[in-house]
Amino acid sequence: MKKMYPSILAVALFAVLIGCHHEPVNYLNETKEAKDARMAWWRDARFGMFIHWGLYAVPAGEWKGETNHGEWIRTTAEIPIDEYDKFREQFNPVNYDAKKWVKMAKDAGMKYIVITSKHHDGFCLFDSRETNFDVMSTPFKRDILKELSDACRQEGIKMCWYHSIMDWHHPDYLPRRGWETDRPAEGADLNRYIAHMKAQLKELTQNYGNIGVLWFDGEWEETWTHDYGVDLYNYVRNLQPDIIINNRVDNGRSGMAGMTREGGYAGDFGTPEQEIPATGMPGTDWETCMTMNDHWGYNKYDDNWKSTKDLIQKLADITSKGGNFLLNVGPKADGTFPEESINRLKEIGEWMDKNSEAIYETSASPFAKLDWGRCTQKQTDTGTRLYLHVFDWPADAVLKVPGIFNEPESAYLMGEPGKPLLVQRNEDALWITVPAAALDSFNSVVVLNIKGQPDISFPPVIQSDYRIFIDFIEPSITSSNSNFEIRFTTDCRMPSVESPVFTNKVTLTETTRLAARCFRNGKPASDSVCTLFTKVKPIPAVQTGELRPGIIYSYYEGDWDSLPDFSMLTAVKTGMTSNFNLSEKIKGDHYGFSFEGFIQIPEDGIWEFMTDSDDGSRLYIDGQLVADNDGLHGMEQKGGAIALSKGFHKIKVIFFEKGGQDELKVYWKGPGISEELIAEKVLYSNK
Ligand code: FHN
């Protein structure tokens, strides 16, 4: 039988196929060097534009008379899917001009744009082969993301996508919304949805040129697992190896604080939302995303706009902590930005035109805290350039930079290197003589060049469990430099070389304003720090009348972004419950509780109470607010302390849930009790 040899074409095709097939790479094993190279442009950029745009711009926040909706309107207004889909017929942004959008971002000093390719509602702003629920099924019939990515490429702006894992439209996504009786989940297959999502992500990373960041969101529902997260991270990286992916691809994010928990979760940077971390986090990449008003998607009634001054100072604050700032615009249904957004972008751009050197390619401040503003820094050939962002211009025209031991090389106002400012050493500080009037009403940058790497000493840290005490309190005072001597005063005056030395404790028996400062070789070596400790009397136990186990709950329903005044609302139902739990809820979102009763305090002392909740909560003892954990957020714990006498005290906890995960835990801690959930056995009511 004739030996059949494959044609050369067949062999070549086979070779190509073999050559194209490569084992997927597990990028979680990426080296630090490789990640640093990939993240470099993003770390240098510091400032980007977030854009939330979609069908929700059509109702613009309003539905049946309610006007506080945003991009969540399909859920917050419980709009049945067929009714929501009708917005497609009205989506015709005839004034959309991608080049204008990109120019506004670029002129504002933004280096990248992250736009919602698909938000939770499932509508796609791009021409997707995988669905008809996209812009091509609207009267507009143009691929919005194609036009935007082309404009970005022309202007040297990085194009990035926000893509929601949670999808309220695709029949295979699970879970359904609690209120969605019109969409049974029978037959839904989450893995089939994930295959659909991956197919769209392939379109988004293959059809629109190089994409800078994939900004995932909607990862918090119980169906989205760590395994799915790691798989999706690697899937996208294998599509475009140099892409950057946020930590919402996986489920390791710690609520709205946004950082990634320990445990090998995927994601290249943390995503604090609507908040800025209190301090920098060396070695951690993070980006704060924030709205200009109170909504991500356009709401025509929302006029609670942040001022340009506030936004510029937030940019400096974030950059001084080593983070990026992703500032949001919610375009209108006609394709234009709200005027208020345009104006703020323009004013930010005017500031950036003069000061962007103090933002781009900078690293975090070497100082712990500066009373008058912030600091960013860059390395120079001979040392370090410090950019001093002065929010509060010194009335005496002397800018005091504390705790710095470097020799100054020069100082000048940003943009005026030819006009040197006088720099003098005064103990641990460098004093810079500046003009009487601030350079900029929002944020004036003074440049200080110093020799070598920053040699900064932080003020001491005054520590104690509480700031209140009954009989006495013994705060500790520590310094980051063990060679320093710590001296203190008890009236908040700046400690001097004559002040007493702190050895291992100081006992306070009266209300005291404790100040501390570091000294080196008998000379001041840092700024000072001052903390108030207050002597208090325990609140006497209350008269309760006859008690029985359990507390009273009142259950409410409504759409809130923060805790309402439940006393002004009518409860859907009330009753007795054994503890602070949500078991009596009727709906899965848009509800709230008020719990009231008495707690039995076993002995006199300082008692700490904490709530850990998603969304907001507050705790009161005898009518006094002790734990304030209000707001829209993931699980977050906040607490406070109060002095109580042994016996019964009133306790009240209020809680609200808007949407997504919901949970409430209430803890206490006190003499003989380490932090634990408040047990049923100490809760009573007299009704
Ligand atoms: O639910 C979304 C919300 O609509 C918005 O997209 C923000 C922006 O990061 N992320 C989620 C809320 O945390």
XYZ file of C-alpha atoms and ligand atoms in Angstrom:
700
model
C 0.000 0.000 0.000
C 1.404 3.390 -0.981
C 2.860 5.185 1.963
C 0.921 8.389 2.319
C 3.071 11.381 3.312
C 1.245 14.417 4.609
C 1.490 17.361 2.312
C 4.013 20.006 3.238
C 1.079 22.341 3.953
C -0.414 19.901 6.426
C 2.936 19.493 8.179
C 3.436 23.249 8.275
C -0.098 23.761 9.639
C 0.477 21.119 12.291
C 3.767 22.757 13.237
C 2.075 26.121 13.524
C -0.700 24.681 15.653
C 1.837 22.992 17.928
C 3.863 26.154 18.035
C 0.792 28.253 18.904
C -0.265 25.981 21.677
C 1.574 26.753 24.842
C 0.853 25.781 28.379
C -0.948 28.622 30.169
C 1.406 30.478 32.499
C 0.587 30.725 36.218
C 1.366 34.385 36.744
C 0.888 34.204 40.498
C 4.494 32.999 40.510
C 5.662 36.180 38.790
C 8.994 37.539 40.090
C 9.151 40.921 41.855
C 11.329 42.247 39.054
C 8.809 41.218 36.408
C 5.927 42.755 38.352
C 7.867 45.965 38.948
C 8.534 46.263 35.220
C 4.870 45.643 34.392
C 3.566 48.067 37.047
C 6.083 50.847 36.297
C 3.858 52.978 34.022
C 0.940 52.663 36.439
C 3.008 53.618 39.479
C 4.427 56.627 37.638
C 1.007 57.688 36.333
C -0.554 58.277 39.778
C -3.772 59.784 38.321
C -6.526 58.287 36.145
C -10.117 58.831 35.074
C -12.890 56.411 36.003
C -15.970 56.465 33.734
C -19.269 54.850 34.712
C -21.567 54.931 31.708
C -24.391 52.751 30.451
C -28.153 52.420 30.171
C -28.515 53.768 33.718
C -27.614 57.229 32.346
C -31.039 57.260 30.651
C -33.127 57.381 33.883
C -30.308 59.513 35.372
C -31.074 58.420 38.916
C -34.869 58.681 38.873
C -37.469 55.928 38.961
C -41.134 56.360 39.870
C -40.463 59.510 41.835
C -37.400 58.250 43.690
C -34.329 60.251 42.711
C -31.408 58.737 44.634
C -30.575 55.942 42.197
C -27.373 55.535 40.222
C -25.753 52.741 38.229
C -27.480 50.282 40.584
C -30.949 51.483 39.553
C -31.995 48.103 38.111
C -31.580 46.656 41.611
C -32.286 49.590 43.896
C -35.546 50.277 42.053
C -36.202 46.548 41.494
C -36.880 47.080 37.805
C -37.924 43.848 36.067
C -35.476 42.913 33.318
C -37.872 43.424 30.416
C -38.649 46.920 31.641
C -34.978 47.755 32.166
C -34.049 46.472 28.694
C -36.311 49.115 27.205
C -33.663 51.710 28.110
C -31.743 50.303 25.137
C -34.241 51.931 22.787
C -33.526 55.307 24.428
C -29.730 55.019 24.557
C -28.556 57.271 21.718
C -25.640 59.451 22.920
C -25.500 61.610 19.829
C -23.102 64.056 21.474
C -20.567 61.367 22.364
C -17.133 62.482 21.223
C -14.366 60.157 22.345
C -11.645 62.629 21.373
C -13.234 65.297 23.558
C -13.446 62.906 26.495
C -9.811 61.861 26.130
C -8.678 65.474 25.783
C -10.492 66.441 28.993
C -8.804 63.569 30.823
C -5.384 64.368 29.370
C -5.708 68.092 30.045
C -6.602 67.266 33.647
C -3.311 65.414 33.946
C -4.829 61.935 33.911
C -2.664 59.232 32.366
C -5.190 56.412 32.041
C -8.932 55.942 31.593
C -10.909 53.061 33.128
C -14.385 52.789 31.569
C -17.198 50.341 32.297
C -17.114 47.869 29.421
C -19.920 46.145 31.335
C -21.352 47.113 34.735
C -23.501 44.895 36.958
C -26.557 45.399 34.731
C -24.842 43.382 32.014
C -25.090 46.024 29.281
C -21.970 46.231 27.102
C -20.641 49.489 25.719
C -18.792 47.567 23.030
C -19.754 45.461 20.007
C -19.708 41.986 21.482
C -20.297 38.817 19.515
C -21.314 37.193 22.768
C -24.487 39.142 23.438
C -27.179 41.357 21.909
C -27.363 43.305 25.153
C -24.797 45.726 23.859
C -24.483 49.146 22.274
C -25.060 47.720 18.792
C -28.650 46.933 19.769
C -29.337 50.596 20.597
C -30.140 53.388 18.115
C -26.514 54.495 18.480
C -25.043 51.404 16.826
C -21.402 52.515 17.294
C -18.706 50.711 19.226
C -18.124 53.272 21.964
C -15.044 51.497 23.304
C -13.472 51.233 19.874
C -13.751 54.990 19.390
C -12.441 55.625 22.889
C -9.502 53.234 22.598
C -8.534 54.800 19.253
C -8.647 58.277 20.806
C -6.610 57.132 23.801
C -3.974 55.618 21.581
C -3.704 58.855 19.583
C -3.205 60.859 22.796
C -0.882 58.441 24.605
C -3.465 57.685 27.289
C -3.709 54.095 28.566
C -7.080 52.504 27.782
C -8.392 50.336 30.616
C -11.596 48.398 31.202
C -13.831 48.070 34.244
C -15.643 44.725 33.904
C -18.204 43.441 36.380
C -18.140 39.776 37.367
C -21.625 40.148 38.834
C -24.192 40.245 36.016
C -27.861 40.912 36.556
C -28.789 40.148 32.942
C -27.092 36.969 31.774
C -29.366 33.963 32.402
C -26.499 31.834 33.707
C -25.165 34.266 36.326
C -25.922 33.271 39.901
C -27.159 34.267 42.377
C -30.287 36.089 41.326
C -31.373 39.217 43.220
C -33.651 38.387 46.126
C -36.500 40.424 44.602
C -36.195 38.945 41.087
C -39.292 36.802 40.924
C -39.420 37.346 37.162
C -36.180 35.486 36.516
C -36.179 31.944 37.892
C -32.714 30.485 38.312
C -33.668 27.049 37.055
C -31.210 25.863 34.420
C -28.706 28.589 35.172
C -25.117 27.372 34.937
C -22.487 29.646 36.478
C -19.657 27.903 34.648
C -21.419 28.622 31.382
C -21.615 32.274 32.459
C -17.907 32.294 33.256
C -17.162 30.924 29.785
C -19.289 33.765 28.365
C -17.430 36.316 30.512
C -14.084 34.914 29.371
C -15.164 35.132 25.737
C -15.991 38.811 26.237
C -12.695 39.416 28.015
C -10.958 37.887 25.010
C -12.771 40.379 22.785
C -11.801 43.224 25.132
C -8.118 42.294 25.238
C -7.730 41.318 21.578
C -9.831 43.788 19.613
C -8.978 47.148 21.134
C -5.208 47.275 21.192
C -3.011 47.156 24.262
C -5.096 47.466 27.422
C -3.468 48.931 30.515
C -5.656 47.655 33.350
C -8.536 45.246 33.769
C -10.479 46.637 36.694
C -12.777 43.848 37.895
C -15.676 44.510 40.250
C -18.720 42.682 41.630
C -16.648 39.875 43.091
C -18.308 39.831 46.507
C -21.192 37.395 45.980
C -20.884 33.965 47.534
C -20.791 32.202 44.129
C -17.487 33.822 43.154
C -14.710 31.705 44.679
C -10.985 32.147 45.159
C -10.382 29.419 42.573
C -12.476 31.303 40.032
C -10.505 34.441 40.872
C -7.095 32.892 40.379
C -8.232 31.227 37.172
C -9.628 34.488 35.780
C -6.469 36.393 36.712
C -4.309 33.915 34.852
C -6.744 33.718 31.962
C -6.540 37.457 31.330
C -2.778 37.603 31.899
C -2.330 34.827 29.349
C -4.384 36.852 26.901
C -2.270 39.946 27.491
C 0.721 39.175 29.752
C 1.625 42.787 30.560
C -1.887 43.814 31.588
C -2.438 44.963 35.177
C -5.386 43.508 37.105
C -6.917 44.869 40.324
C -7.635 42.771 43.422
C -11.377 42.529 42.733
C -10.658 39.693 40.266
C -10.476 37.447 43.340
C -12.253 37.553 46.713
C -9.374 38.664 48.894
C -10.441 42.295 49.203
C -11.131 43.599 52.703
C -14.315 45.604 52.098
C -14.271 49.224 50.992
C -10.886 49.692 52.655
C -9.897 47.746 49.582
C -6.640 46.064 50.536
C -5.910 42.415 49.786
C -5.972 40.046 52.749
C -3.135 37.600 53.365
C -3.620 34.236 51.754
C -2.345 34.247 48.201
C -5.227 36.090 46.578
C -4.844 37.291 42.996
C -4.699 40.945 41.981
C -1.947 43.480 41.425
C -3.248 46.385 43.503
C -5.621 47.222 46.318
C -8.785 49.239 45.631
C -9.899 51.505 48.507
C -13.235 52.939 47.456
C -14.453 56.410 48.448
C -11.748 56.471 51.100
C -8.015 57.146 51.468
C -5.873 54.957 53.745
C -4.715 56.738 56.907
C -1.066 56.104 56.072
C 1.020 54.818 53.203
C 1.755 51.111 52.897
C 5.359 50.653 51.722
C 5.612 47.867 49.154
C 1.857 47.796 48.515
C 0.280 49.039 45.296
C -3.147 50.608 45.777
C -5.497 53.028 44.074
C -8.316 54.990 45.681
C -11.359 55.296 43.430
C -13.724 58.146 44.184
C -16.751 59.953 42.814
C -16.837 63.708 42.275
C -20.296 63.817 43.848
C -22.177 60.923 45.485
C -22.893 58.749 42.465
C -20.779 56.708 40.052
C -23.422 56.632 37.326
C -25.026 59.941 36.310
C -27.697 61.243 38.720
C -29.173 64.518 37.574
C -30.294 65.408 41.083
C -26.949 64.885 42.801
C -25.389 68.283 43.375
C -23.139 67.245 46.241
C -19.965 67.948 44.300
C -16.541 67.865 45.937
C -14.687 71.133 45.459
C -11.689 71.331 43.149
C -9.605 72.254 46.194
C -10.733 69.081 47.935
C -9.965 66.959 44.867
C -6.500 68.464 44.360
C -5.670 67.962 48.032
C -6.938 64.384 47.822
C -4.641 63.799 44.856
C -1.695 65.102 46.890
C -2.732 63.115 49.972
C -3.056 59.870 48.002
C 0.202 60.397 46.112
C 2.027 61.275 49.356
C 0.986 57.835 50.626
C 2.220 56.053 47.503
C -1.202 55.447 45.954
C -2.997 56.224 42.694
C -6.144 58.326 42.378
C -8.921 57.104 40.048
C -11.406 59.971 39.857
C -14.830 59.220 38.419
C -16.994 60.912 35.804
C -20.551 59.757 35.151
C -21.449 60.903 31.625
C -25.016 61.864 30.708
C -27.216 59.865 28.321
C -26.432 62.286 25.487
C -22.714 61.448 25.715
C -21.510 64.607 27.419
C -19.859 65.037 30.809
C -21.785 66.975 33.463
C -20.699 70.636 33.502
C -19.606 70.293 37.120
C -17.229 67.489 36.134
C -15.894 69.447 33.178
C -15.172 72.470 35.367
C -13.363 70.438 38.019
C -11.283 68.599 35.425
C -10.301 71.942 33.901
C -9.276 73.446 37.240
C -7.368 70.318 38.238
C -5.603 70.527 34.900
C -4.600 74.138 35.543
C -2.997 73.034 38.823
C -1.350 70.024 37.190
C 0.056 72.188 34.396
C 2.225 73.892 37.026
C 2.703 71.092 39.549
C 2.517 67.678 37.867
C 6.244 67.196 38.543
C 5.231 66.820 42.211
C 2.798 64.010 41.308
C 4.106 61.921 38.413
C 6.872 59.397 39.121
C 7.016 60.392 42.773
C 7.144 58.084 45.744
C 5.580 58.321 49.171
C 6.461 60.911 51.786
C 9.366 60.150 54.150
C 7.495 61.961 56.952
C 4.936 60.413 59.285
C 2.799 63.542 59.313
C 3.069 67.208 58.350
C 0.658 69.600 60.040
C 0.520 71.990 57.080
C 0.156 69.543 54.177
C 1.775 66.591 52.431
C 5.075 65.584 50.842
C 6.104 63.558 47.791
C 9.640 62.789 46.722
C 11.974 61.883 43.852
C 15.598 60.822 43.785
C 18.112 63.234 42.210
C 21.768 62.711 41.222
C 22.990 64.196 44.503
C 20.184 63.279 46.837
C 16.453 63.760 47.130
C 13.935 66.282 45.903
C 11.104 66.829 48.367
C 7.863 68.321 47.041
C 6.190 70.049 49.973
C 2.450 70.332 49.238
C 1.391 73.233 51.452
C -2.353 73.295 52.087
C -2.115 75.732 55.047
C 0.311 78.505 54.205
C 2.345 79.626 57.276
C 1.090 82.958 58.634
C 4.628 83.896 59.664
C 5.983 83.057 56.186
C 8.229 80.376 57.661
C 7.559 76.815 56.477
C 8.799 74.479 59.203
C 9.879 70.998 58.093
C 10.320 68.923 61.289
C 12.616 66.049 62.143
C 14.892 66.252 59.108
C 18.669 65.881 59.443
C 19.754 66.175 55.857
C 21.821 69.110 54.695
C 19.658 71.314 52.460
C 20.911 72.025 48.940
C 18.251 74.469 47.761
C 14.608 75.433 48.011
C 12.267 77.275 45.689
C 8.615 77.642 44.793
C 7.466 75.158 42.145
C 8.250 76.655 38.759
C 10.721 79.205 40.134
C 14.057 77.342 40.531
C 15.839 80.579 39.741
C 14.486 82.292 42.842
C 16.090 80.430 45.776
C 14.364 80.575 49.161
C 16.309 80.935 52.422
C 16.644 77.603 54.286
C 17.856 77.614 57.916
C 18.259 74.834 60.455
C 16.400 75.252 63.707
C 17.058 72.291 65.989
C 15.528 69.242 64.287
C 13.738 71.306 61.691
C 14.545 73.090 58.454
C 12.855 76.466 58.288
C 12.147 77.786 54.792
C 11.353 81.470 54.447
C 8.519 81.768 51.925
C 6.551 84.694 50.484
C 3.807 86.142 52.638
C 1.118 85.006 50.199
C 0.540 81.414 49.156
C 1.395 80.541 45.592
C -1.847 78.598 45.061
C -5.111 78.733 46.996
C -5.572 74.969 46.764
C -2.070 73.509 47.190
C 1.221 75.440 46.924
C 4.273 73.305 46.194
C 7.625 74.245 47.699
C 10.592 72.266 46.361
C 13.317 71.336 48.848
C 16.452 69.611 47.547
C 18.469 67.755 50.197
C 21.740 65.833 50.145
C 21.480 62.042 50.271
C 18.521 59.856 51.202
C 16.006 61.417 53.607
C 17.244 61.207 57.211
C 13.987 61.836 58.995
C 13.041 61.197 62.575
C 9.416 60.603 63.387
C 7.869 62.028 66.540
C 7.418 59.488 69.358
C 4.246 57.417 69.424
C 2.055 57.738 72.527
C 0.104 54.513 72.981
C -2.611 53.263 75.340
C -5.693 51.080 74.956
C -7.978 54.023 75.676
C -7.875 57.800 75.999
C -10.213 57.751 79.026
C -9.532 56.359 82.487
C -11.217 56.078 85.891
C -8.377 56.047 88.460
C -5.120 56.168 86.505
C -3.611 55.378 83.144
C -0.022 54.547 82.098
C 0.504 55.299 78.391
C 3.649 54.057 76.673
C 5.804 56.372 74.572
C 8.018 54.821 71.906
C 10.366 56.058 69.177
C 11.243 54.426 65.869
C 14.896 55.132 66.686
C 16.195 53.384 69.805
C 19.106 55.853 69.999
C 16.732 58.705 70.711
C 15.889 59.940 74.172
C 12.221 60.805 74.769
C 11.249 63.793 76.905
C 7.709 64.752 77.787
C 5.464 67.428 79.288
C 1.978 67.072 80.768
C 0.500 70.321 79.482
C 1.081 69.802 75.739
C 3.963 72.321 75.722
C 6.771 71.388 73.323
C 9.222 69.298 75.430
C 12.693 70.825 75.830
C 16.028 69.435 76.957
C 14.938 70.402 80.503
C 11.770 68.292 80.298
C 11.684 64.927 82.161
C 12.968 61.869 80.349
C 10.475 59.077 79.635
C 11.896 55.787 80.869
C 9.402 52.955 80.806
C 6.096 54.454 81.945
C 4.351 57.603 83.067
C 1.386 57.358 85.470
C -1.413 59.871 84.904
C -4.011 60.309 87.682
C -5.688 63.475 86.397
C -6.826 64.624 82.961
C -3.581 65.318 81.109
C -2.388 66.610 77.744
C 0.707 64.448 77.360
C 3.320 65.742 74.876
C 6.480 63.890 73.827
C 9.487 64.617 71.627
C 12.692 62.826 70.622
C 16.154 64.118 71.513
C 19.562 63.085 70.180
C 22.845 64.054 71.911
C 20.928 66.516 74.062
C 19.296 68.220 71.078
C 15.714 68.060 69.765
C 15.481 65.399 67.083
C 11.820 65.381 66.078
C 8.577 67.229 66.056
C 6.450 66.741 69.178
C 3.177 64.872 69.520
C 0.400 65.592 72.062
C -2.443 63.334 73.278
C -5.302 64.131 75.678
C -6.113 61.583 78.411
C -9.370 62.269 80.239
C -10.304 61.157 83.754
C -13.965 60.062 83.826
C -16.492 58.718 86.318
C -18.275 55.449 85.431
C -21.857 55.961 84.255
C -24.157 54.647 87.016
C -26.298 51.584 86.280
C -29.878 52.368 85.222
C -33.122 51.321 86.867
C -34.755 48.746 84.603
C -37.920 47.421 86.188
C -38.721 43.761 85.598
C -36.446 42.213 83.009
C -36.667 39.189 80.735
C -34.023 37.656 78.456
C -33.774 38.970 74.926
C -33.867 42.350 73.192
C -36.481 44.148 71.092
C -35.902 44.391 67.330
C -37.614 46.673 64.816
C -37.276 45.808 61.115
C -37.517 48.490 58.427
C -37.307 48.584 54.640
C -35.884 51.379 52.465
C -33.035 52.497 50.212
C -30.364 54.303 52.180
C -26.705 55.202 51.639
C -26.265 55.807 55.379
C -28.161 55.078 58.585
C -31.576 56.769 58.615
C -33.305 58.092 61.717
C -35.383 54.989 62.326
C -37.447 56.851 64.940
C -38.962 58.793 62.045
C -39.872 55.612 60.124
C -42.579 52.989 60.556
C -41.262 49.502 61.258
C -42.395 46.704 58.947
C -42.345 44.448 61.987
C -41.024 44.320 65.570
C -40.544 41.553 68.091
C -38.162 39.856 70.517
C -34.857 38.318 69.501
C -32.101 36.669 71.467
C -29.235 38.736 70.072
C -28.082 41.211 67.417
C -28.783 39.160 64.316
C -30.461 39.650 60.948
C -32.531 36.475 61.020
C -35.783 38.412 61.148
C -35.115 40.184 57.829
C -37.690 39.728 55.054
C -35.652 41.039 52.090
C -32.005 40.506 51.144
C -31.284 44.178 50.587
C -32.650 47.661 51.283
C -33.544 46.974 54.864
C -32.518 48.025 58.355
C -32.827 47.066 61.998
C -32.963 48.788 65.344
C -32.196 46.623 68.411
C -32.832 47.901 71.951
C -32.502 46.423 75.407
C -30.242 46.284 78.442
C -26.788 44.793 78.851
C -25.507 43.489 82.165
C -22.072 44.941 82.965
C -20.265 42.591 85.393
C -17.972 45.179 87.003
C -16.959 48.827 87.019
C -14.463 49.720 84.344
C -13.693 50.960 80.869
C -15.771 48.947 78.402
C -15.189 48.834 74.651
C -17.968 48.046 72.192
C -17.453 47.293 68.480
C -19.659 46.563 65.502
C -18.464 44.667 62.436
C -20.988 45.186 59.664
C -21.844 45.379 55.950
C -23.277 47.963 55.456
C -23.469 50.616 58.171
C -24.128 50.337 61.917
C -23.956 52.275 65.186
C -23.957 51.266 68.861
C -25.207 53.381 71.777
C -24.885 52.815 75.529
C -27.293 54.766 77.744
C -28.025 56.957 74.721
C -24.349 57.826 74.148
C -22.885 56.959 70.724
C -19.971 54.597 71.387
C -19.325 52.869 68.020
C -19.917 54.740 64.767
C -19.600 52.377 61.819
C -22.042 54.068 59.472
C -21.771 54.223 55.688
C -21.788 52.013 52.622
C -18.996 49.494 53.098
C -17.989 45.891 53.185
C -17.408 44.140 56.510
C -15.604 46.704 58.646
C -15.133 46.860 62.416
C -15.245 50.076 64.397
C -15.621 50.671 68.112
C -15.276 52.993 71.050
C -14.831 53.008 74.833
C -17.044 54.145 77.725
C -16.714 54.019 81.552
C -19.573 52.039 83.137
C -20.539 50.996 86.655
C -21.503 47.404 87.403
C -25.182 46.715 86.630
C -27.613 47.171 83.753
C -27.169 49.758 81.038
C -29.261 50.537 77.976
C -27.836 49.242 74.723
C -29.039 50.127 71.210
C -27.668 48.939 67.871
C -28.892 50.213 64.495
C -27.943 48.712 61.131
C -28.741 49.117 57.432
C -28.053 47.093 54.280
C -28.202 48.590 50.797
C -27.188 45.731 48.502
C -24.758 42.824 48.134
C -23.301 41.115 51.218
C -25.034 41.793 54.544
C -23.799 40.931 58.017
C -23.748 42.347 61.559
C -21.574 41.293 64.495
C -21.436 43.069 67.865
C -18.462 42.662 70.211
C -17.478 43.917 73.637
C -14.300 43.941 75.719
C -13.671 44.970 79.314
C -12.275 43.984 82.730
C -11.880 40.207 82.664
C -13.373 39.912 79.177
C -11.189 39.857 76.075
C -12.833 40.842 72.807
C -15.805 38.569 72.142
C -19.259 38.574 70.618
C -21.809 39.855 73.118
C -23.534 36.732 74.439
C -27.306 36.335 74.729
C -27.045 35.744 78.483
C -26.181 39.385 79.210
C -28.987 40.865 77.061
C -32.389 41.719 78.528
C -35.463 43.805 77.865
C -38.159 45.209 80.138
C -40.988 45.249 77.614
O -21.155 48.208 42.921
C -20.063 48.937 42.370
C -20.433 50.363 42.140
O -21.529 50.456 41.282
C -19.227 51.083 41.528
O -18.899 50.504 40.278
C -18.049 50.983 42.496
C -16.845 51.656 41.879
O -15.713 50.987 42.224
N -17.758 49.568 42.757
C -18.859 48.804 43.293
C -19.190 49.180 44.718
O -18.079 48.830 45.535
